[in-house]
CSV table of C-alpha atoms in Angstrom, one decimal:
chain,number,residue,atom,x,y,z
A,1,MET,CA,241.4,15.9,-59.2
A,2,GLU,CA,238.2,17.8,-59.3
A,3,PRO,CA,239.0,21.2,-59.2
A,4,MET,CA,236.2,22.5,-61.1
A,5,ALA,CA,232.0,22.1,-61.0
A,6,VAL,CA,229.5,23.7,-63.4
A,7,LEU,CA,226.7,25.8,-63.0
A,8,THR,CA,224.5,25.6,-66.4
A,9,VAL,CA,223.0,29.6,-65.0
A,10,ASP,CA,225.7,32.7,-64.3
A,11,ARG,CA,224.8,34.3,-60.9
A,12,PRO,CA,225.7,37.4,-61.1
A,13,SER,CA,224.5,37.7,-57.3
A,14,MET,CA,226.6,35.3,-56.2
A,15,PRO,CA,231.1,36.7,-55.2
A,16,HIS,CA,233.0,36.3,-57.8
A,17,PRO,CA,237.0,38.0,-58.4
A,18,PRO,CA,236.7,41.3,-58.5
A,19,ARG,CA,238.2,41.5,-61.9
A,20,ARG,CA,236.0,39.7,-64.2
A,21,ILE,CA,236.1,41.0,-68.5
A,22,PRO,CA,233.9,40.3,-71.4
A,23,LEU,CA,234.5,36.9,-73.4
A,24,LEU,CA,237.3,35.7,-71.2
A,25,GLY,CA,235.3,36.2,-67.6
A,26,ASP,CA,237.6,35.4,-64.5
A,27,LEU,CA,240.7,33.6,-66.8
A,28,LEU,CA,243.0,35.9,-65.1
A,29,ASP,CA,242.8,34.9,-61.7
A,30,VAL,CA,242.8,31.3,-62.9
A,31,ASP,CA,246.4,28.9,-61.9
A,32,VAL,CA,246.3,26.3,-63.9
A,33,THR,CA,249.5,24.8,-62.5
A,34,LYS,CA,247.6,24.9,-58.6
A,35,PRO,CA,244.5,25.3,-59.1
A,36,THR,CA,243.2,24.0,-55.6
A,37,GLN,CA,245.5,26.2,-53.6
A,38,ASN,CA,244.8,29.1,-56.5
A,39,ALA,CA,241.2,28.6,-55.2
A,40,MET,CA,241.5,28.1,-52.2
A,41,ALA,CA,243.4,31.5,-52.0
A,42,CYS,CA,240.1,33.1,-53.9
A,43,ALA,CA,238.0,30.9,-51.0
A,44,ARG,CA,240.0,33.3,-48.3
A,45,ARG,CA,239.3,36.6,-50.0
A,46,LEU,CA,235.4,35.7,-51.2
A,47,GLY,CA,234.2,33.5,-48.9
A,48,PRO,CA,232.5,30.3,-48.4
A,49,ILE,CA,230.6,30.3,-51.6
A,50,TYR,CA,231.9,32.0,-54.9
A,51,GLN,CA,230.9,31.7,-58.8
A,52,ARG,CA,234.4,31.9,-61.4
A,53,LYS,CA,232.9,32.1,-65.4
A,54,ILE,CA,236.0,30.9,-67.6
A,55,PHE,CA,234.2,31.5,-70.9
A,56,ASN,CA,230.7,30.7,-71.4
A,57,TYR,CA,231.5,28.0,-68.4
A,58,VAL,CA,230.7,28.9,-64.7
A,59,PHE,CA,232.6,27.0,-61.6
A,60,THR,CA,231.0,26.9,-58.5
A,61,PHE,CA,233.1,26.5,-55.3
A,62,VAL,CA,232.5,25.8,-51.9
A,63,SER,CA,233.9,26.0,-48.6
A,64,GLY,CA,231.6,26.7,-45.9
A,65,VAL,CA,230.4,23.6,-43.1
A,66,ASP,CA,226.6,24.9,-43.4
A,67,LEU,CA,226.7,25.1,-47.2
A,68,ALA,CA,228.7,21.6,-47.4
A,69,THR,CA,226.2,20.4,-44.8
A,70,GLU,CA,223.3,20.4,-47.4
A,71,LEU,CA,225.6,19.3,-50.9
A,72,ASN,CA,226.6,16.0,-48.8
A,73,ASP,CA,222.2,15.8,-47.9
A,74,GLU,CA,222.0,12.9,-50.6
A,75,SER,CA,218.6,13.4,-50.9
A,76,ARG,CA,219.0,16.6,-51.9
A,77,PHE,CA,222.3,16.0,-53.9
A,78,GLN,CA,224.4,13.2,-55.5
A,79,LYS,CA,228.0,13.1,-56.9
A,80,HIS,CA,228.4,15.3,-59.9
A,81,VAL,CA,230.9,14.0,-63.0
A,82,GLY,CA,232.3,17.2,-64.1
A,83,VAL,CA,234.9,18.3,-66.4
A,84,ALA,CA,238.2,16.9,-64.8
A,85,LEU,CA,236.5,13.6,-64.0
A,86,ARG,CA,234.8,13.6,-67.8
A,87,ASN,CA,238.8,14.2,-68.9
A,88,LEU,CA,239.9,11.3,-67.0
A,89,ARG,CA,236.9,8.5,-68.0
A,90,PRO,CA,239.3,7.2,-71.0
A,91,ILE,CA,241.2,6.2,-68.4
A,92,GLY,CA,238.8,4.6,-65.8
A,93,ASN,CA,235.3,4.2,-67.9
A,94,ASP,CA,233.0,3.7,-65.6
A,95,GLY,CA,234.8,1.8,-63.0
A,96,LEU,CA,233.9,2.8,-58.9
A,97,PHE,CA,235.8,7.0,-59.4
A,98,THR,CA,234.9,8.0,-63.1
A,99,ALA,CA,231.0,6.3,-63.7
A,100,TYR,CA,227.9,8.5,-63.6
A,101,ASN,CA,225.2,7.7,-61.0
A,102,SER,CA,223.0,6.0,-63.9
A,103,GLU,CA,225.3,3.3,-65.1
A,104,PRO,CA,224.7,0.4,-63.6
A,105,ASN,CA,228.8,-1.3,-63.9
A,106,TRP,CA,229.0,1.5,-60.6
A,107,SER,CA,226.1,-0.2,-58.5
A,108,LYS,CA,227.4,-3.1,-59.0
A,109,ALA,CA,231.0,-3.0,-58.7
A,110,HIS,CA,230.3,-1.6,-55.4
A,111,ASN,CA,227.8,-4.5,-54.1
A,112,ILE,CA,230.7,-7.2,-55.8
A,113,LEU,CA,233.6,-5.3,-53.9
A,114,MET,CA,231.9,-5.0,-50.6
A,115,PRO,CA,233.4,-7.9,-48.9
A,116,ALA,CA,237.4,-7.0,-50.2
A,117,PHE,CA,237.3,-4.0,-47.3
A,118,THR,CA,235.2,-6.1,-44.4
A,119,GLN,CA,237.6,-6.6,-40.9
A,120,SER,CA,238.1,-10.3,-41.9
A,121,ALA,CA,239.8,-9.4,-46.3
A,122,MET,CA,241.5,-6.3,-44.2
A,123,ARG,CA,242.9,-8.9,-41.8
A,124,SER,CA,243.9,-11.4,-44.9
A,125,TYR,CA,245.6,-8.3,-46.6
A,126,HIS,CA,248.3,-7.1,-43.5
A,127,GLN,CA,251.2,-9.1,-44.0
A,128,THR,CA,251.5,-8.0,-47.4
A,129,MET,CA,251.2,-4.8,-46.1
A,130,LEU,CA,253.7,-4.8,-43.4
A,131,ASP,CA,256.2,-6.9,-45.8
A,132,THR,CA,256.2,-3.9,-48.7
A,133,VAL,CA,256.8,-1.4,-45.5
A,134,ARG,CA,259.6,-3.7,-45.1
A,135,GLU,CA,261.0,-3.3,-48.3
A,136,LEU,CA,261.0,0.7,-47.8
A,137,ILE,CA,262.8,0.0,-44.9
A,138,VAL,CA,265.5,-2.2,-46.7
A,139,HIS,CA,266.2,0.7,-49.2
A,140,TRP,CA,265.8,3.5,-46.5
A,141,ASP,CA,268.6,1.6,-44.4
A,142,GLU,CA,271.3,2.1,-47.1
A,143,ARG,CA,270.7,5.8,-47.2
A,144,CYS,CA,270.9,5.8,-43.7
A,145,ASP,CA,273.3,8.9,-42.3
A,146,SER,CA,274.4,9.0,-46.2
A,147,THR,CA,272.0,9.9,-48.9
A,148,PRO,CA,268.2,12.4,-48.6
A,149,VAL,CA,265.6,10.0,-49.3
A,150,GLU,CA,263.3,11.5,-51.7
A,151,VAL,CA,259.8,11.1,-50.0
A,152,THR,CA,257.0,11.3,-52.4
A,153,PRO,CA,258.7,8.6,-54.9
A,154,ASP,CA,259.3,6.4,-52.3
A,155,MET,CA,255.9,6.3,-50.8
A,156,THR,CA,254.4,6.4,-54.4
A,157,LYS,CA,256.4,3.5,-54.8
A,158,VAL,CA,255.4,1.1,-51.2
A,159,THR,CA,251.7,2.5,-51.9
A,160,LEU,CA,251.5,1.0,-55.4
A,161,GLU,CA,252.8,-2.3,-54.3
A,162,THR,CA,251.0,-2.7,-51.9
A,163,ILE,CA,247.6,-2.2,-53.7
A,164,GLY,CA,249.0,-4.0,-56.9
A,165,ARG,CA,249.8,-6.9,-54.4
A,166,THR,CA,247.1,-7.3,-52.4
A,167,GLY,CA,245.0,-6.3,-54.7
A,168,PHE,CA,245.4,-7.6,-58.1
A,169,GLY,CA,248.5,-10.4,-57.1
A,170,TYR,CA,250.8,-8.0,-59.5
A,171,GLU,CA,253.9,-6.9,-58.5
A,172,PHE,CA,255.8,-3.7,-59.7
A,173,GLY,CA,259.2,-4.1,-58.8
A,174,SER,CA,259.8,-0.8,-57.3
A,175,PHE,CA,262.0,-1.4,-55.2
A,176,ASP,CA,264.2,-4.0,-57.7
A,177,ARG,CA,264.8,-1.8,-60.4
A,178,ALA,CA,266.4,1.2,-61.1
A,179,GLU,CA,264.2,2.4,-63.9
A,180,GLN,CA,260.3,2.9,-63.2
A,181,ASP,CA,257.5,0.8,-64.6
A,182,PRO,CA,256.4,1.6,-67.8
A,183,PHE,CA,253.0,1.0,-66.3
A,184,VAL,CA,254.2,3.6,-64.0
A,185,GLY,CA,255.1,5.6,-66.5
A,186,ALA,CA,252.0,5.0,-68.7
A,187,MET,CA,250.2,6.3,-65.8
A,188,ILE,CA,251.6,9.4,-64.5
A,189,ARG,CA,251.4,10.9,-68.5
A,190,SER,CA,247.9,9.6,-68.5
A,191,LEU,CA,246.6,11.5,-65.3
A,192,ARG,CA,248.4,14.9,-66.6
A,193,PHE,CA,247.1,14.3,-70.2
A,194,ALA,CA,244.3,14.3,-68.7
A,195,GLN,CA,245.0,17.2,-66.1
A,196,LYS,CA,246.0,19.9,-68.5
A,197,ALA,CA,242.7,18.4,-70.8
A,198,SER,CA,240.4,20.3,-67.7
A,199,PHE,CA,242.4,23.3,-68.1
A,200,THR,CA,242.2,23.8,-72.1
A,201,ILE,CA,241.4,26.9,-74.1
A,202,PRO,CA,238.4,25.7,-75.7
A,203,ILE,CA,239.0,26.2,-79.2
A,204,PRO,CA,238.9,22.7,-81.0
A,205,ILE,CA,241.2,22.7,-84.2
A,206,LEU,CA,243.6,25.2,-82.2
A,207,ASP,CA,243.9,22.5,-79.7
A,208,ARG,CA,243.6,19.6,-81.8
A,209,ALA,CA,247.0,21.0,-83.9
A,210,ILE,CA,249.1,22.0,-80.8
A,211,LYS,CA,248.1,18.7,-78.5
A,212,ARG,CA,247.9,16.0,-81.7
A,213,THR,CA,251.6,14.7,-80.6
A,214,ALA,CA,250.7,14.4,-77.1
A,215,ILE,CA,246.6,12.5,-78.0
A,216,ARG,CA,248.5,9.6,-79.9
A,217,ARG,CA,251.0,9.3,-77.0
A,218,ASN,CA,248.2,9.0,-74.8
A,219,GLN,CA,246.3,7.0,-76.6
A,220,ALA,CA,249.5,4.6,-76.7
A,221,ASP,CA,249.9,4.9,-72.9
A,222,LEU,CA,246.3,3.8,-72.5
A,223,ALA,CA,246.4,0.8,-74.6
A,224,TYR,CA,250.1,-0.2,-72.8
A,225,MET,CA,247.5,0.2,-69.7
A,226,ALA,CA,245.1,-2.2,-70.8
A,227,GLU,CA,246.8,-4.7,-72.4
A,228,VAL,CA,249.0,-5.0,-69.1
A,229,VAL,CA,245.8,-5.4,-67.1
A,230,ASP,CA,244.0,-7.5,-69.6
A,231,GLU,CA,247.4,-10.1,-69.2
A,232,VAL,CA,246.7,-10.3,-65.9
A,233,ILE,CA,243.1,-11.4,-65.7
A,234,ARG,CA,243.7,-13.5,-68.3
A,235,SER,CA,246.5,-15.7,-66.2
A,236,ARG,CA,244.0,-15.2,-63.6
A,237,ARG,CA,241.3,-16.7,-65.5
A,238,ALA,CA,243.5,-19.9,-66.9
A,239,ASN,CA,245.1,-20.4,-63.6
A,240,PRO,CA,241.7,-20.6,-60.9
A,241,GLU,CA,243.4,-23.1,-59.2
A,242,GLU,CA,245.5,-19.8,-57.7
A,243,HIS,CA,242.0,-17.8,-57.2
A,244,ARG,CA,242.5,-15.7,-53.6
A,245,ASP,CA,239.6,-13.8,-52.2
A,246,ASP,CA,241.4,-10.5,-53.3
A,247,LEU,CA,240.5,-7.6,-55.6
A,248,LEU,CA,240.4,-9.3,-59.3
A,249,GLY,CA,239.4,-12.9,-57.6
A,250,LEU,CA,236.0,-10.8,-56.4
A,251,MET,CA,235.7,-9.0,-59.9
A,252,LEU,CA,236.1,-12.0,-61.3
A,253,SER,CA,233.9,-14.6,-59.6
A,254,ALA,CA,231.4,-13.1,-57.2
A,255,GLU,CA,227.5,-11.6,-58.4
A,256,ASP,CA,226.3,-8.8,-57.6
A,257,PRO,CA,223.3,-10.0,-55.2
A,258,GLU,CA,221.2,-7.6,-56.2
A,259,SER,CA,220.7,-8.3,-59.9
A,260,GLY,CA,222.9,-11.3,-60.4
A,261,GLU,CA,224.9,-10.2,-62.8
A,262,ARG,CA,229.1,-10.6,-63.1
A,263,LEU,CA,231.1,-7.7,-63.9
A,264,ASP,CA,232.4,-8.8,-67.8
A,265,ASP,CA,236.7,-8.8,-68.2
A,266,GLU,CA,236.4,-4.6,-69.8
A,267,ASN,CA,234.5,-3.2,-66.7
A,268,VAL,CA,237.2,-5.5,-64.5
A,269,ARG,CA,239.7,-3.9,-66.5
A,270,ASP,CA,238.5,-0.4,-65.8
A,271,GLN,CA,238.0,-1.5,-62.0
A,272,VAL,CA,241.9,-3.0,-61.7
A,273,ILE,CA,242.9,0.4,-63.1
A,274,THR,CA,241.2,2.6,-61.6
A,275,PHE,CA,242.0,1.1,-58.2
A,276,LEU,CA,245.8,0.8,-58.7
A,277,ILE,CA,245.5,4.5,-59.3
A,278,ALA,CA,243.1,5.4,-56.2
A,279,GLY,CA,244.7,3.1,-54.4
A,280,HIS,CA,248.1,4.6,-54.2
A,281,GLU,CA,247.7,8.1,-54.9
A,282,THR,CA,245.8,9.1,-52.1
A,283,SER,CA,247.9,7.2,-49.7
A,284,SER,CA,251.4,8.4,-50.9
A,285,GLY,CA,250.6,11.5,-50.3
A,286,ALA,CA,248.9,11.3,-47.1
A,287,LEU,CA,252.5,9.5,-46.1
A,288,SER,CA,254.5,12.1,-47.5
A,289,PHE,CA,252.5,14.9,-45.6
A,290,ALA,CA,252.5,13.3,-42.5
A,291,LEU,CA,256.3,12.8,-42.2
A,292,TYR,CA,256.9,16.2,-43.5
A,293,TYR,CA,254.5,17.3,-40.5
A,294,LEU,CA,255.8,14.7,-38.6
A,295,ALA,CA,259.9,16.1,-39.1
A,296,ASN,CA,258.5,19.5,-38.5
A,297,ASN,CA,257.4,19.1,-35.5
A,298,PRO,CA,259.6,17.0,-33.0
A,299,GLU,CA,257.4,16.6,-30.1
A,300,ILE,CA,254.4,15.4,-32.2
A,301,ALA,CA,257.0,12.7,-33.4
A,302,GLU,CA,258.0,11.7,-30.0
A,303,ARG,CA,254.8,11.8,-28.3
A,304,ALA,CA,253.5,9.5,-31.2
A,305,ARG,CA,256.9,7.0,-30.7
A,306,ALA,CA,255.7,6.8,-27.1
A,307,GLU,CA,252.9,5.2,-27.8
A,308,ILE,CA,254.5,3.1,-30.1
A,309,TYR,CA,257.5,2.0,-28.1
A,310,SER,CA,254.5,0.8,-25.5
A,311,MET,CA,253.7,-1.5,-28.0
A,312,TRP,CA,256.9,-2.4,-29.7
A,313,PRO,CA,260.1,-1.2,-27.2
A,314,LYS,CA,262.7,1.0,-29.1
A,315,GLY,CA,265.6,-0.7,-30.3
A,316,THR,CA,263.4,-4.1,-31.3
A,317,ASP,CA,262.2,-5.1,-34.5
A,318,PRO,CA,258.7,-4.6,-34.4
A,319,ASP,CA,256.3,-7.7,-35.3
A,320,PRO,CA,253.1,-5.7,-35.9
A,321,VAL,CA,250.1,-7.8,-35.8
A,322,PHE,CA,246.5,-6.6,-37.1
A,323,GLU,CA,244.5,-6.2,-34.0
A,324,GLN,CA,247.7,-3.8,-33.0
A,325,ILE,CA,247.4,-1.5,-35.6
A,326,PRO,CA,243.6,-0.1,-34.4
A,327,LYS,CA,245.4,0.8,-31.1
A,328,LEU,CA,247.6,3.2,-32.4
A,329,ARG,CA,245.1,6.1,-31.6
A,330,TYR,CA,247.7,9.0,-31.9
A,331,VAL,CA,248.9,8.0,-34.9
A,332,ARG,CA,245.5,7.8,-36.5
A,333,ARG,CA,245.4,11.1,-34.8
A,334,VAL,CA,249.0,12.2,-36.7
A,335,LEU,CA,247.4,11.0,-39.8
A,336,ASP,CA,243.8,12.6,-39.3
A,337,GLU,CA,244.9,15.7,-38.7
A,338,THR,CA,247.1,15.9,-41.9
A,339,LEU,CA,244.4,14.8,-44.1
A,340,ARG,CA,242.7,17.9,-42.4
A,341,LEU,CA,245.5,20.2,-43.6
A,342,TRP,CA,245.6,18.2,-47.1
A,343,PRO,CA,243.3,16.2,-48.1
A,344,THR,CA,245.1,14.3,-50.8
A,345,ALA,CA,241.5,14.2,-52.8
A,346,PRO,CA,241.2,18.0,-53.0
A,347,GLY,CA,237.5,18.0,-53.6
A,348,TYR,CA,233.9,16.4,-54.9
A,349,MET,CA,231.4,17.9,-56.9
A,350,ARG,CA,227.7,17.5,-56.1
A,351,GLU,CA,225.0,17.8,-58.0
A,352,ALA,CA,221.3,18.9,-57.6
A,353,ARG,CA,218.6,15.8,-57.7
A,354,GLU,CA,215.7,18.5,-58.8
A,355,ASP,CA,215.2,22.2,-58.6
A,356,THR,CA,216.7,23.5,-55.1
A,357,VAL,CA,217.5,26.8,-53.5
A,358,LEU,CA,221.4,26.4,-51.7
A,359,GLY,CA,221.9,28.2,-48.3
A,360,GLY,CA,218.2,30.0,-48.8
A,361,ARG,CA,219.3,32.3,-51.2
A,362,TYR,CA,221.0,30.6,-54.9
A,363,PRO,CA,218.9,28.6,-56.7
A,364,MET,CA,220.3,25.9,-58.4
A,365,LYS,CA,218.4,24.0,-61.0
A,366,ALA,CA,218.8,20.2,-61.3
A,367,GLY,CA,222.2,19.1,-62.5
A,368,ASP,CA,223.5,22.0,-61.6
A,369,ALA,CA,226.8,21.1,-59.5
A,370,ALA,CA,228.8,23.0,-57.1
A,371,PHE,CA,233.0,21.4,-56.0
A,372,VAL,CA,233.0,20.8,-52.2
A,373,LEU,CA,237.0,22.4,-51.6
A,374,LEU,CA,237.6,20.4,-49.3
A,375,PRO,CA,241.1,21.7,-48.3
A,376,GLN,CA,239.3,25.2,-47.4
A,377,LEU,CA,236.2,23.6,-45.4
A,378,HIS,CA,238.9,21.8,-43.1
A,379,ARG,CA,239.9,25.5,-42.7
A,380,ASP,CA,236.6,27.0,-41.5
A,381,PRO,CA,236.3,29.2,-38.4
A,382,VAL,CA,234.9,26.3,-36.2
A,383,TRP,CA,238.3,24.7,-36.9
A,384,GLY,CA,239.7,27.7,-34.2
A,385,ASP,CA,242.0,30.4,-34.7
A,386,ASP,CA,245.0,29.0,-35.9
A,387,PRO,CA,243.0,26.5,-38.6
A,388,ASP,CA,246.9,26.0,-40.0
A,389,SER,CA,248.8,25.3,-37.4
A,390,PHE,CA,248.8,21.4,-37.3
A,391,ASP,CA,247.7,19.3,-34.3
A,392,PRO,CA,246.3,15.9,-33.8
A,393,ASP,CA,244.4,16.6,-30.6
A,394,ARG,CA,241.7,18.2,-32.6
A,395,PHE,CA,241.2,14.7,-33.1
A,396,LEU,CA,240.7,13.3,-29.5
A,397,PRO,CA,237.1,12.5,-29.1
A,398,ALA,CA,236.0,15.2,-27.0
A,399,ASN,CA,237.4,17.7,-29.5
A,400,VAL,CA,235.1,15.9,-32.1
A,401,ARG,CA,232.0,15.7,-31.1
A,402,THR,CA,232.0,19.7,-30.4
A,403,ARG,CA,232.3,20.4,-34.4
A,404,PRO,CA,229.5,20.0,-37.3
A,405,GLY,CA,229.8,16.7,-38.4
A,406,HIS,CA,230.3,17.8,-41.9
A,407,VAL,CA,233.8,19.7,-41.7
A,408,TYR,CA,235.3,16.8,-42.1
A,409,LYS,CA,235.3,15.2,-45.4
A,410,PRO,CA,238.4,13.9,-46.2
A,411,PHE,CA,237.4,10.7,-47.9
A,412,GLY,CA,234.3,12.0,-50.0
A,413,THR,CA,230.4,11.4,-49.0
A,414,GLY,CA,227.5,9.6,-49.4
A,415,ILE,CA,227.2,6.1,-51.3
A,416,ARG,CA,230.2,7.3,-53.5
A,417,SER,CA,232.3,8.0,-51.0
A,418,CYS,CA,235.9,6.2,-50.8
A,419,ILE,CA,235.3,2.7,-50.8
A,420,GLY,CA,238.9,1.7,-49.4
A,421,ARG,CA,239.0,3.7,-46.4
A,422,GLN,CA,239.8,1.4,-43.9
A,423,PHE,CA,242.3,0.1,-46.2
A,424,ALA,CA,244.1,3.4,-46.6
A,425,ILE,CA,243.7,3.9,-42.8
A,426,HIS,CA,245.6,0.6,-42.1
A,427,GLU,CA,248.2,1.0,-44.3
A,428,ILE,CA,249.3,4.5,-43.6
A,429,VAL,CA,249.1,3.6,-40.0
A,430,MET,CA,250.9,0.9,-39.8
A,431,ALA,CA,253.7,2.4,-42.1
A,432,LEU,CA,254.2,5.5,-39.9
A,433,ALA,CA,254.3,3.4,-36.8
A,434,LEU,CA,257.3,1.6,-38.8
A,435,LEU,CA,258.6,4.2,-40.0
A,436,LEU,CA,259.2,6.8,-36.9
A,437,HIS,CA,260.2,3.6,-34.7
A,438,ARG,CA,263.6,3.2,-36.5
A,439,TYR,CA,264.0,6.2,-37.7
A,440,ASP,CA,264.6,10.5,-37.2
A,441,LEU,CA,263.9,12.6,-39.7
A,442,GLU,CA,265.5,15.4,-40.2
A,443,PRO,CA,264.2,17.8,-42.6
A,444,GLU,CA,266.4,19.6,-45.0
A,445,PRO,CA,266.7,23.4,-43.2
A,446,ASP,CA,265.7,25.3,-46.3
A,447,TYR,CA,262.9,23.2,-47.3
A,448,GLU,CA,259.4,25.3,-47.6
A,449,LEU,CA,256.4,23.0,-48.1
A,450,ASP,CA,255.5,23.0,-52.0
A,451,VAL,CA,252.7,21.0,-52.9
A,452,THR,CA,252.0,20.0,-56.6
A,453,GLU,CA,249.0,19.0,-57.8
A,454,LEU,CA,248.3,16.0,-60.3
A,455,LEU,CA,245.2,14.2,-59.8
A,456,THR,CA,246.2,14.5,-55.8
A,457,LEU,CA,248.3,16.6,-53.9
A,458,LYS,CA,251.4,16.0,-52.9
A,459,PRO,CA,254.7,17.5,-51.0
A,460,GLU,CA,256.7,18.5,-53.9
A,461,GLY,CA,260.9,18.2,-53.7
A,462,PHE,CA,260.6,17.4,-49.7
A,463,ARG,CA,263.9,15.2,-48.9
A,464,LEU,CA,264.8,13.9,-45.3
A,465,ARG,CA,267.9,12.5,-43.7
A,466,LEU,CA,267.6,9.4,-42.0
A,467,HIS,CA,268.9,8.4,-38.8
A,468,ARG,CA,268.1,4.8,-37.1
A,469,ARG,CA,267.5,5.0,-33.4
């Protein structure tokens, strides 16, 4: 997650929390356990742009559509790798997500991997995605009418298996084992370590003393993940007859059409880890939130089922082909509205390419940055009087045409936006369709949505009781 963006100069004229005190700044106003939701609450009080100052660090948040539109202008601004992403670099190094704009491996990897997300490539992933969702269905069938299912952990299983199998020919055995795969455990711990580092009080000697054990554990986790991925790479290189046109196959064999260079094995490893993390974290959160809203809005679930049953009648066992998934337009609108309310990647940072003025009144020097706070941008007044309500019809084509183009950005913006967008949409829409076709979703009556924050946003403690239709 990118909860903060750095401006090198304090702008006293910019709105800020009222309890600012010497030295600590706005520290008393920060909730380090839920920084995004805390920032949203602050935006509701202070408006579409505001600053926070923590010790000597200054952070700027933007959530108004006019200011966000300016920040998305590629001629004036570009991606900024700030505090949170720098803390993820020990995991992803110069992979697509955490690379600095100036690092050559970013453009090489981007050019090499673009063919992996064409329509023909997506078609080749379809059957594996379908088979993985069917494993989830077998898992859920065993719990129908009895044990409630833990939604977010199960969505994490299905999306991790999907990206592992389609991208790298690697299976985690998520539905075959009771215990968590060691790679998954190492990955989760390393993400937690990186998040905590983003909110550490900057007293180096004290910090090292407190975190010495955690640092050693994190180093061991990073080494373990690297060794697992390196073994996958070695195995693929040792068996060239098993060449596949998946993400790993492209990274090992394809040349950058611009430079003529290939990625070295170290960067291939960084890209694999990046895709494993980003490729399942965001999708699992989106699926979990979508199921929450469908379970709590039965009339919307029934509209979605009507569309699904028109394609695969009730009582049949759907066997969807690739071309059918984009025709599920209402299910897609359910996903779009889910990502409006809770974009699982809660924002992105943009930095000025050269000295400029934001909004006609806020000077920014070259390198100064601001964080676009997506959940609050997606609740901008242009969305209407009740932006917190769940209404997929907001994404009817006629309604989309009435809104500014930059008020909805769940996959980021510009050249550094999410390369796997179409992969995620296809995976999620198909999974939602199959689950709605098969089950009635009964939420626990006393559950209130609790959004937890790690790298992404996800529902915490959300369970469903399932009933076969």
